[in-house]
Amino acid sequence: MNFDTWFHKQDKIIQIVLLILPFIGWIVDLLVRWSAFLRKNSTVNLVMALVITIFGEFWVLTILDAIFIALENRLVLEEK
């Protein structure tokens, strides 16, 4: 699964729009986090994938990811 590499190849504005849409942002965040974990097998990616899976419906973490994409061009606690 290479959804995370596809996501990071998109323009920054498309990444932000995909993340700030209420339900779609959570699904995109889930796919990116789990794809990054399956590709890298790092503990940080696993922890963040589990956190987004359990608490992602509250939408706060997804907004933080959109802010990090805008400022630093990466997700919160993402290992590339």
One Martini backbone bead per residue (centre of mass of N, CA, C, O) as a GRO file, in nm:
protein
   80
    1MET     BB    1   0.094   0.039   0.026
    2ASN     BB    2   0.101   0.390  -0.127
    3PHE     BB    3  -0.064   0.639  -0.006
    4ASP     BB    4   0.153   0.825   0.119
    5THR     BB    5   0.308   0.889  -0.143
    6TRP     BB    6   0.071   1.009  -0.293
    7PHE     BB    7   0.002   1.233  -0.091
    8HIS     BB    8   0.297   1.374  -0.103
    9LYS     BB    9   0.266   1.441  -0.425
   10GLN     BB   10   0.080   1.647  -0.369
   11ASP     BB   11  -0.040   1.929  -0.329
   12LYS     BB   12  -0.076   2.122  -0.057
   13ILE     BB   13  -0.376   2.207  -0.101
   14ILE     BB   14  -0.485   1.919  -0.137
   15GLN     BB   15  -0.401   1.810   0.136
   16ILE     BB   16  -0.565   2.011   0.306
   17VAL     BB   17  -0.845   1.950   0.189
   18LEU     BB   18  -0.845   1.645   0.258
   19LEU     BB   19  -0.823   1.706   0.579
   20ILE     BB   20  -1.074   1.923   0.632
   21LEU     BB   21  -1.267   1.721   0.565
   22PRO     BB   22  -1.444   1.564   0.785
   23PHE     BB   23  -1.453   1.252   0.684
   24ILE     BB   24  -1.224   1.242   0.473
   25GLY     BB   25  -0.988   1.320   0.660
   26TRP     BB   26  -0.995   1.063   0.832
   27ILE     BB   27  -0.950   0.861   0.603
   28VAL     BB   28  -0.685   0.978   0.496
   29ASP     BB   29  -0.531   0.956   0.762
   30LEU     BB   30  -0.554   0.653   0.789
   31LEU     BB   31  -0.418   0.573   0.521
   32VAL     BB   32  -0.148   0.715   0.573
   33ARG     BB   33  -0.066   0.585   0.843
   34TRP     BB   34  -0.089   0.280   0.762
   35SER     BB   35   0.097   0.297   0.517
   36ALA     BB   36   0.348   0.391   0.671
   37PHE     BB   37   0.364   0.148   0.858
   38LEU     BB   38   0.379  -0.082   0.640
   39ARG     BB   39   0.642   0.036   0.508
   40LYS     BB   40   0.827   0.094   0.792
   41ASN     BB   41   0.776  -0.025   1.089
   42SER     BB   42   0.719   0.195   1.307
   43THR     BB   43   0.630   0.303   1.618
   44VAL     BB   44   0.525   0.587   1.557
   45ASN     BB   45   0.329   0.504   1.330
   46LEU     BB   46   0.160   0.313   1.503
   47VAL     BB   47   0.065   0.508   1.721
   48MET     BB   48  -0.071   0.715   1.527
   49ALA     BB   49  -0.266   0.514   1.394
   50LEU     BB   50  -0.416   0.443   1.657
   51VAL     BB   51  -0.502   0.728   1.737
   52ILE     BB   52  -0.663   0.790   1.477
   53THR     BB   53  -0.855   0.548   1.500
   54ILE     BB   54  -0.976   0.627   1.786
   55PHE     BB   55  -0.959   0.978   1.777
   56GLY     BB   56  -1.035   1.093   1.480
   57GLU     BB   57  -1.346   1.182   1.513
   58PHE     BB   58  -1.269   1.468   1.659
   59TRP     BB   59  -1.072   1.638   1.433
   60VAL     BB   60  -0.814   1.760   1.568
   61LEU     BB   61  -0.580   1.591   1.441
   62THR     BB   62  -0.643   1.670   1.147
   63ILE     BB   63  -0.591   1.973   1.182
   64LEU     BB   64  -0.297   1.942   1.271
   65ASP     BB   65  -0.207   1.812   1.007
   66ALA     BB   66  -0.278   2.054   0.825
   67ILE     BB   67  -0.084   2.251   0.965
   68PHE     BB   68   0.176   2.086   0.917
   69ILE     BB   69   0.158   2.089   0.612
   70ALA     BB   70   0.172   2.400   0.584
   71LEU     BB   71   0.450   2.438   0.750
   72GLU     BB   72   0.629   2.132   0.715
   73ASN     BB   73   0.537   1.901   0.507
   74ARG     BB   74   0.396   1.725   0.744
   75LEU     BB   75   0.307   1.516   0.978
   76VAL     BB   76   0.239   1.428   1.282
   77LEU     BB   77   0.466   1.214   1.373
   78GLU     BB   78   0.630   1.153   1.097
   79GLU     BB   79   0.797   0.897   0.928
   80LYS     BB   80   0.994   0.894   0.621
   0.00000   0.00000   0.00000
